[in-house]
Amino acid sequence: MLVSIVFAVMLAGAPGDAAAAQAVSAAQSPALAVAVDEQAPVALPPASDKTMAYYRSGNVLWAANNVWSIAILVVLLATGFSARMRDWSQRVGRRWFFTLVVYWVLFNIITTVVDLPRAYYEEFVRQHAYGLSNQTLGKWWADTLKSFAVSSIVGALVLWVPYLLLRKSPRRWWLYTGLALIPFILVGSLVAPIWIAPLFNKFEPMHDKALEARILAMADRAGIEDSRVFEVDKSVYTKTLNAYVTGVFSTKRIVLWDTIIKRMDQPELMFVMGHEMGHYVLGHVWYGLAFSTLLMMISFYGAYRTAGAAIARWGARFGFATLADIASLPLLLILLSAFSLLIEPASNAFTRYTEHEADRFGLEITQTSHSAGTAFVKLQEDALVNPRPGLLFKLWRASHPPLG
């Protein structure tokens, strides 16, 4: 969870096999056999007891996680342990850049190990308890270790940017850091689909070639040229559904989880794909980059305005006298987390707007209103989503419009 905070504020077969897959798809797809009245209304199923239990316990976990992550950082600061890690890193790394790298790896190891019980419960035990996961314990451990390795490498490549700017421009670092991170985010968007995502999931060409042809034809209509369609073997560890368009420039690709292919009929699936294509066509990637950069700058500015007072009062206990010291990383993350939490409603409001516009695009390109409604019902039921959450949930946690 702590690693996610760092990246959030600083910165997804043979012909015979294809024929068999098409036969299975036809057998499972009622839309191919029965005409659907796309003007017919869709009833909203009430949330089940399991859904509401998952919703309420999730809210408690969200609040507890925020407190827990801050508590870990406070302990590192208040005990002076962060300063001791800096001293040891300086002896090992010697030069400034390598000192940052050693410190970051140490920080990542400690916070990951301390956070393991929470991560194990929330990502593995809880998901199995609610029937949302097929993941084996071995797969969970493997993914956890891979995530640690990726975060260590990415953090080492990125962390020097804000700390160099903190040294060079103590008064304007918050502005320059926000701007300097844009190229890193763009490079991440190029690299992630090709190098990082395949570390965790098996990407294959679409098995159902007829469905692939329909998706590519709609992509051409939408203006997404030279796209590739991939099917991901997600059923090995999840029962939830998803599809997305990812990447930029030459790395753009259309990705479907195998769970959504099995669960939805083709009109429903085409609406979902229309929605995801809408994000790409409507420029939401670029608008999102601009908006997230603005929010990052606001958080960085808040940290800049408040860090001095904290260091002046507790700097001797912390073991550093300036925010440009790498030992200040826990303090910087505490302040960024606090200000990010304050502006989270604005971030969620923006993403809800883009999701709504993508829904509109999906409806316009497919003209399948009823199938869109039944697709939402399946997404709701399979992920145990409360269709009518409370106001606080909507403000601080809802990145999509409530399904109701």
Short mmCIF file of N, CA and C in Angstrom, two decimals, residues 70-128:
data_model
loop_
_atom_site.label_atom_id
_atom_site.label_comp_id
_atom_site.label_asym_id
_atom_site.label_seq_id
_atom_site.Cartn_x
_atom_site.Cartn_y
_atom_site.Cartn_z
N ILE A 70 -0.12 5.66 7.38
CA ILE A 70 0.44 6.84 8.03
C ILE A 70 1.20 6.44 9.30
N ALA A 71 0.65 5.48 10.04
CA ALA A 71 1.28 5.05 11.29
C ALA A 71 2.67 4.48 11.04
N ILE A 72 2.82 3.69 9.98
CA ILE A 72 4.13 3.12 9.65
C ILE A 72 5.14 4.24 9.39
N LEU A 73 4.72 5.23 8.63
CA LEU A 73 5.61 6.34 8.30
C LEU A 73 5.95 7.17 9.53
N VAL A 74 4.98 7.37 10.41
CA VAL A 74 5.22 8.14 11.63
C VAL A 74 6.25 7.42 12.51
N VAL A 75 6.14 6.11 12.61
CA VAL A 75 7.10 5.35 13.42
C VAL A 75 8.52 5.49 12.85
N LEU A 76 8.65 5.38 11.53
CA LEU A 76 9.97 5.54 10.91
C LEU A 76 10.56 6.92 11.21
N LEU A 77 9.71 7.93 11.24
CA LEU A 77 10.18 9.28 11.53
C LEU A 77 10.49 9.49 13.01
N ALA A 78 9.51 9.19 13.86
CA ALA A 78 9.60 9.52 15.29
C ALA A 78 10.72 8.77 15.99
N THR A 79 11.03 7.57 15.52
CA THR A 79 12.11 6.79 16.15
C THR A 79 13.48 7.17 15.62
N GLY A 80 13.52 8.00 14.59
CA GLY A 80 14.80 8.34 13.96
C GLY A 80 15.34 7.23 13.08
N PHE A 81 14.52 6.21 12.83
CA PHE A 81 14.99 5.07 12.03
C PHE A 81 15.25 5.47 10.58
N SER A 82 14.47 6.40 10.07
CA SER A 82 14.68 6.86 8.71
C SER A 82 16.06 7.51 8.58
N ALA A 83 16.44 8.30 9.59
CA ALA A 83 17.77 8.93 9.57
C ALA A 83 18.88 7.88 9.66
N ARG A 84 18.67 6.82 10.44
CA ARG A 84 19.67 5.76 10.52
C ARG A 84 19.78 5.01 9.20
N MET A 85 18.65 4.84 8.50
CA MET A 85 18.71 4.22 7.18
C MET A 85 19.50 5.10 6.21
N ARG A 86 19.33 6.41 6.32
CA ARG A 86 20.09 7.34 5.48
C ARG A 86 21.58 7.22 5.75
N ASP A 87 21.95 7.18 7.04
CA ASP A 87 23.37 7.07 7.38
C ASP A 87 23.97 5.79 6.81
N TRP A 88 23.27 4.69 6.96
CA TRP A 88 23.78 3.42 6.44
C TRP A 88 23.85 3.45 4.92
N SER A 89 22.86 4.09 4.28
CA SER A 89 22.85 4.19 2.82
C SER A 89 24.01 5.02 2.32
N GLN A 90 24.35 6.06 3.06
CA GLN A 90 25.49 6.90 2.67
C GLN A 90 26.80 6.13 2.74
N ARG A 91 26.94 5.28 3.76
CA ARG A 91 28.17 4.49 3.88
C ARG A 91 28.27 3.46 2.76
N VAL A 92 27.13 2.91 2.34
CA VAL A 92 27.14 1.89 1.29
C VAL A 92 27.19 2.53 -0.09
N GLY A 93 26.32 3.52 -0.32
CA GLY A 93 26.21 4.12 -1.64
C GLY A 93 27.28 5.14 -1.96
N ARG A 94 27.72 5.88 -0.91
CA ARG A 94 28.78 6.90 -1.02
C ARG A 94 28.34 8.09 -1.86
N ARG A 95 28.04 7.90 -3.10
CA ARG A 95 27.60 9.01 -3.93
C ARG A 95 26.11 9.26 -3.74
N TRP A 96 25.72 10.51 -4.06
CA TRP A 96 24.35 10.96 -3.78
C TRP A 96 23.31 10.06 -4.42
N PHE A 97 23.42 9.77 -5.72
CA PHE A 97 22.41 8.97 -6.41
C PHE A 97 22.31 7.58 -5.82
N PHE A 98 23.45 6.94 -5.57
CA PHE A 98 23.43 5.58 -5.05
C PHE A 98 22.94 5.55 -3.60
N THR A 99 23.16 6.63 -2.89
CA THR A 99 22.59 6.73 -1.54
C THR A 99 21.07 6.70 -1.61
N LEU A 100 20.49 7.43 -2.57
CA LEU A 100 19.04 7.42 -2.75
C LEU A 100 18.54 6.02 -3.10
N VAL A 101 19.26 5.34 -3.99
CA VAL A 101 18.83 4.01 -4.42
C VAL A 101 18.86 3.03 -3.25
N VAL A 102 19.95 3.03 -2.48
CA VAL A 102 20.06 2.12 -1.35
C VAL A 102 18.98 2.42 -0.32
N TYR A 103 18.78 3.71 -0.03
CA TYR A 103 17.73 4.08 0.93
C TYR A 103 16.38 3.59 0.46
N TRP A 104 16.06 3.81 -0.83
CA TRP A 104 14.76 3.42 -1.34
C TRP A 104 14.53 1.92 -1.23
N VAL A 105 15.55 1.13 -1.56
CA VAL A 105 15.41 -0.33 -1.48
C VAL A 105 15.18 -0.75 -0.02
N LEU A 106 15.93 -0.16 0.90
CA LEU A 106 15.72 -0.45 2.32
C LEU A 106 14.31 -0.07 2.76
N PHE A 107 13.90 1.12 2.38
CA PHE A 107 12.57 1.61 2.73
C PHE A 107 11.50 0.67 2.17
N ASN A 108 11.67 0.25 0.93
CA ASN A 108 10.70 -0.62 0.29
C ASN A 108 10.64 -1.98 0.97
N ILE A 109 11.80 -2.52 1.35
CA ILE A 109 11.83 -3.81 2.04
C ILE A 109 11.09 -3.72 3.37
N ILE A 110 11.41 -2.70 4.16
CA ILE A 110 10.83 -2.59 5.50
C ILE A 110 9.32 -2.39 5.43
N THR A 111 8.88 -1.45 4.60
CA THR A 111 7.45 -1.17 4.54
C THR A 111 6.67 -2.34 3.93
N THR A 112 7.27 -3.04 2.98
CA THR A 112 6.59 -4.20 2.39
C THR A 112 6.44 -5.31 3.40
N VAL A 113 7.49 -5.59 4.17
CA VAL A 113 7.43 -6.66 5.17
C VAL A 113 6.43 -6.31 6.28
N VAL A 114 6.48 -5.07 6.76
CA VAL A 114 5.56 -4.66 7.82
C VAL A 114 4.11 -4.72 7.33
N ASP A 115 3.91 -4.43 6.05
CA ASP A 115 2.56 -4.38 5.49
C ASP A 115 2.04 -5.74 5.01
N LEU A 116 2.88 -6.77 5.06
CA LEU A 116 2.49 -8.08 4.53
C LEU A 116 1.22 -8.65 5.16
N PRO A 117 1.06 -8.62 6.50
CA PRO A 117 -0.17 -9.18 7.07
C PRO A 117 -1.44 -8.52 6.52
N ARG A 118 -1.41 -7.19 6.42
CA ARG A 118 -2.58 -6.50 5.85
C ARG A 118 -2.80 -6.90 4.41
N ALA A 119 -1.74 -6.90 3.62
CA ALA A 119 -1.87 -7.24 2.21
C ALA A 119 -2.37 -8.67 2.03
N TYR A 120 -1.84 -9.59 2.83
CA TYR A 120 -2.27 -11.00 2.73
C TYR A 120 -3.76 -11.13 3.03
N TYR A 121 -4.21 -10.47 4.09
CA TYR A 121 -5.62 -10.56 4.44
C TYR A 121 -6.50 -9.93 3.37
N GLU A 122 -6.17 -8.70 2.98
CA GLU A 122 -7.06 -7.96 2.08
C GLU A 122 -7.04 -8.51 0.66
N GLU A 123 -5.86 -8.91 0.17
CA GLU A 123 -5.74 -9.34 -1.22
C GLU A 123 -6.03 -10.83 -1.42
N PHE A 124 -5.81 -11.63 -0.38
CA PHE A 124 -5.96 -13.07 -0.54
C PHE A 124 -7.10 -13.64 0.31
N VAL A 125 -7.00 -13.49 1.61
CA VAL A 125 -8.00 -14.10 2.50
C VAL A 125 -9.38 -13.53 2.26
N ARG A 126 -9.50 -12.23 2.23
CA ARG A 126 -10.81 -11.59 2.09
C ARG A 126 -11.44 -11.89 0.73
N GLN A 127 -10.64 -11.87 -0.34
CA GLN A 127 -11.18 -12.13 -1.67
C GLN A 127 -11.71 -13.56 -1.78
N HIS A 128 -11.02 -14.51 -1.16
CA HIS A 128 -11.51 -15.89 -1.15
C HIS A 128 -12.76 -16.03 -0.27
#
